[in-house]
Amino acid sequence: MMKHVLVTGGAGFIGSNFVRYLLRVEPDVQIINLDALTYAGSLENLQGLPHERHVFVHGNITDRTLVTELFEKYQIDTVVHFAAESHVDRSILGPAPFIETNIVGTFTLLDVAREKWAGRQDVRFHHVSTDEVYGTLAPDAPPFSETTPYDPRSPYSASKASSDHLVRAYWHTYGLPVSLTNCSNNYGPYQFPEKLIPLMILNALQGRPLPVYGDGQQIRDWLYVEDHCEGIYRVLRSGQEGETYNIGGGNQPTNLEIVQRICALLDELAPAGAPHDRLITFVQDRPGHDRRYAMDTRKMQTELGWQPHESLESGLRRTVQWYLEHLDWVAAVTRKSDFKDWLTANYDQRERKQQ
Ligand code: NAD
Ligand code: TYD
């Protein structure tokens, strides 16, 4: 059964893409979108959605009374849990909200679901998590699989690991019907401009330095956001209860290569008279910076027939084009947040490094 879906964090980057995706593929589903509208969440991400099928609720996942009311009022049968503090650099400068939202918030949702769904099997609590819980890989190590032991190394990944453990505990202890997805780095429309790809696009457009941490040789596995949304949907529809599925793009560029590709795309799509890669600036590394992530996605492919549609090349092109066409969105979401303060706090103290 999937009729009344509580999406948490649905005004953020992946959550808002998922809301659009689900409304498109499931014409009869009603979505209740619970979001606290932190700096990372915005109603700008939800413009034009049909009111009768998408109800937005401004509130916090740690508010047990509110979550209970929503379960009762809307007869929630499915939870898709995105709400989180999601930026590693912010977790280094201020970990407290990560503990509160990612751990206490997930606990609150699980515990209300346990109470309201007691004995029911026609329900699902889906938890959206990250590859960062697995830690960091040596250059020649095999990719993370669903059975790789957890080894989180930042306050962000440690708080997500804690939430994953709680979700599994509710499955084993109380039989709550859960599923989990651990996904690699997403990119695409509506990503808040603090993350690597949109930050680089927007800094480059403004002629500002492109701050590459350390030597820029760190490796992430990049996935276009709609491919992630489809993966979550397949797990909701056909995934096994109590199971975890790894989702990733199979792309293994270094951070420096990503920035260079963005520069090349901007040279083509928004020429500035001089190559954008002249702006690349190596800066002091992130403390505890994970060196490499890679995902083994064979379980998603063989059990659920999922694979990404977008290549890194096509996805990056779509993303750069989207930001070029949505500079008004960028202005709106950065105006309402503390974005300037964030740039000062995270970047002004970083020393520049010669490479
Ligand atoms: P985001 O930071 O863009 O959005 C998070 C949303 O959650 C925002 O709308 C925010 O307002 C909301 N929120 C935060 N605290 C809340 C609270 N206490 N109560 C209610 N709402 C709250 O994050 P994202 O990049 O869209 O990530 C969504 C989920 O996917 C997170 O759980 C993240 O850990 C996971 N994930 C992200 C990536 C990635 O590359 N971005 C990769 C894998 C997994
Ligand atoms: P980010 O988008 O913050 O995602 P995550 O830390 O969850 O992987 O960063 C992606 C990579 O880019 C990561 O290795 C850190 C690096 N990075 C920079 O080099 N410079 C930056 O300004 C940012 C934000 C990230």
Tab-separated table of N, CA, C and O in Angstrom, residues 3 32 40 66 77 85 133 141 158 190 208 211 215 232 299 303-304 351:
chain	number	residue	atom	x	y	z
A	3	LYS	N	-0.498	5.048	-0.325
A	3	LYS	CA	-1.550	6.017	-0.665
A	3	LYS	C	-1.254	7.380	-0.046
A	3	LYS	O	-1.413	8.408	-0.681
A	32	ILE	N	2.362	14.129	2.052
A	32	ILE	CA	2.422	15.085	3.160
A	32	ILE	C	3.902	15.383	3.335
A	32	ILE	O	4.694	14.487	3.668
A	40	ALA	N	18.662	25.050	4.341
A	40	ALA	CA	18.782	24.187	3.151
A	40	ALA	C	17.438	23.896	2.491
A	40	ALA	O	17.413	23.378	1.375
A	66	LEU	N	3.483	16.772	16.787
A	66	LEU	CA	3.140	17.087	15.398
A	66	LEU	C	3.198	15.836	14.524
A	66	LEU	O	2.273	15.572	13.735
A	77	ASP	N	0.665	5.770	5.483
A	77	ASP	CA	1.011	4.350	5.341
A	77	ASP	C	2.455	4.146	4.883
A	77	ASP	O	2.942	3.014	4.871
A	85	GLU	N	20.382	17.211	8.520
A	85	GLU	CA	21.482	18.136	8.271
A	85	GLU	C	22.445	17.350	7.391
A	85	GLU	O	22.819	16.224	7.734
A	133	VAL	N	28.683	6.529	5.521
A	133	VAL	CA	28.695	5.713	6.750
A	133	VAL	C	29.780	4.637	6.686
A	133	VAL	O	30.232	4.137	7.709
A	141	ALA	N	41.070	-0.440	-3.158
A	141	ALA	CA	40.123	-1.272	-2.385
A	141	ALA	C	38.834	-1.472	-3.185
A	141	ALA	O	38.433	-0.592	-3.962
A	158	ALA	N	28.781	10.123	11.082
A	158	ALA	CA	28.517	9.394	12.331
A	158	ALA	C	27.047	9.523	12.731
A	158	ALA	O	26.436	8.554	13.207
A	190	TYR	N	18.193	22.076	-8.035
A	190	TYR	CA	17.740	22.419	-6.675
A	190	TYR	C	18.738	22.047	-5.588
A	190	TYR	O	18.366	22.012	-4.417
A	208	ARG	N	34.689	34.281	-9.137
A	208	ARG	CA	35.293	34.100	-7.812
A	208	ARG	C	36.189	32.864	-7.810
A	208	ARG	O	36.036	31.978	-8.650
A	211	PRO	N	37.385	26.997	-4.812
A	211	PRO	CA	38.209	26.467	-3.716
A	211	PRO	C	38.243	24.938	-3.676
A	211	PRO	O	37.318	24.297	-3.208
A	215	ASP	N	44.646	18.432	-2.219
A	215	ASP	CA	45.237	18.256	-3.555
A	215	ASP	C	44.190	18.005	-4.636
A	215	ASP	O	44.534	17.794	-5.802
A	232	ILE	N	15.088	4.903	-5.126
A	232	ILE	CA	14.285	4.862	-3.895
A	232	ILE	C	12.891	4.316	-4.207
A	232	ILE	O	12.344	3.476	-3.486
A	299	LYS	N	23.341	-5.217	-6.173
A	299	LYS	CA	22.073	-5.663	-5.573
A	299	LYS	C	20.890	-4.891	-6.190
A	299	LYS	O	19.850	-5.486	-6.520
A	303	GLU	N	18.462	-7.344	-8.258
A	303	GLU	CA	17.161	-7.592	-7.593
A	303	GLU	C	16.066	-6.683	-8.123
A	303	GLU	O	14.907	-7.072	-8.202
A	304	LEU	N	16.417	-5.430	-8.440
A	304	LEU	CA	15.368	-4.449	-8.751
A	304	LEU	C	15.466	-3.877	-10.160
A	304	LEU	O	14.659	-3.021	-10.538
A	351	GLU	N	43.739	28.667	4.422
A	351	GLU	CA	44.932	29.131	3.706
A	351	GLU	C	44.897	28.635	2.275
A	351	GLU	O	44.461	27.529	2.018
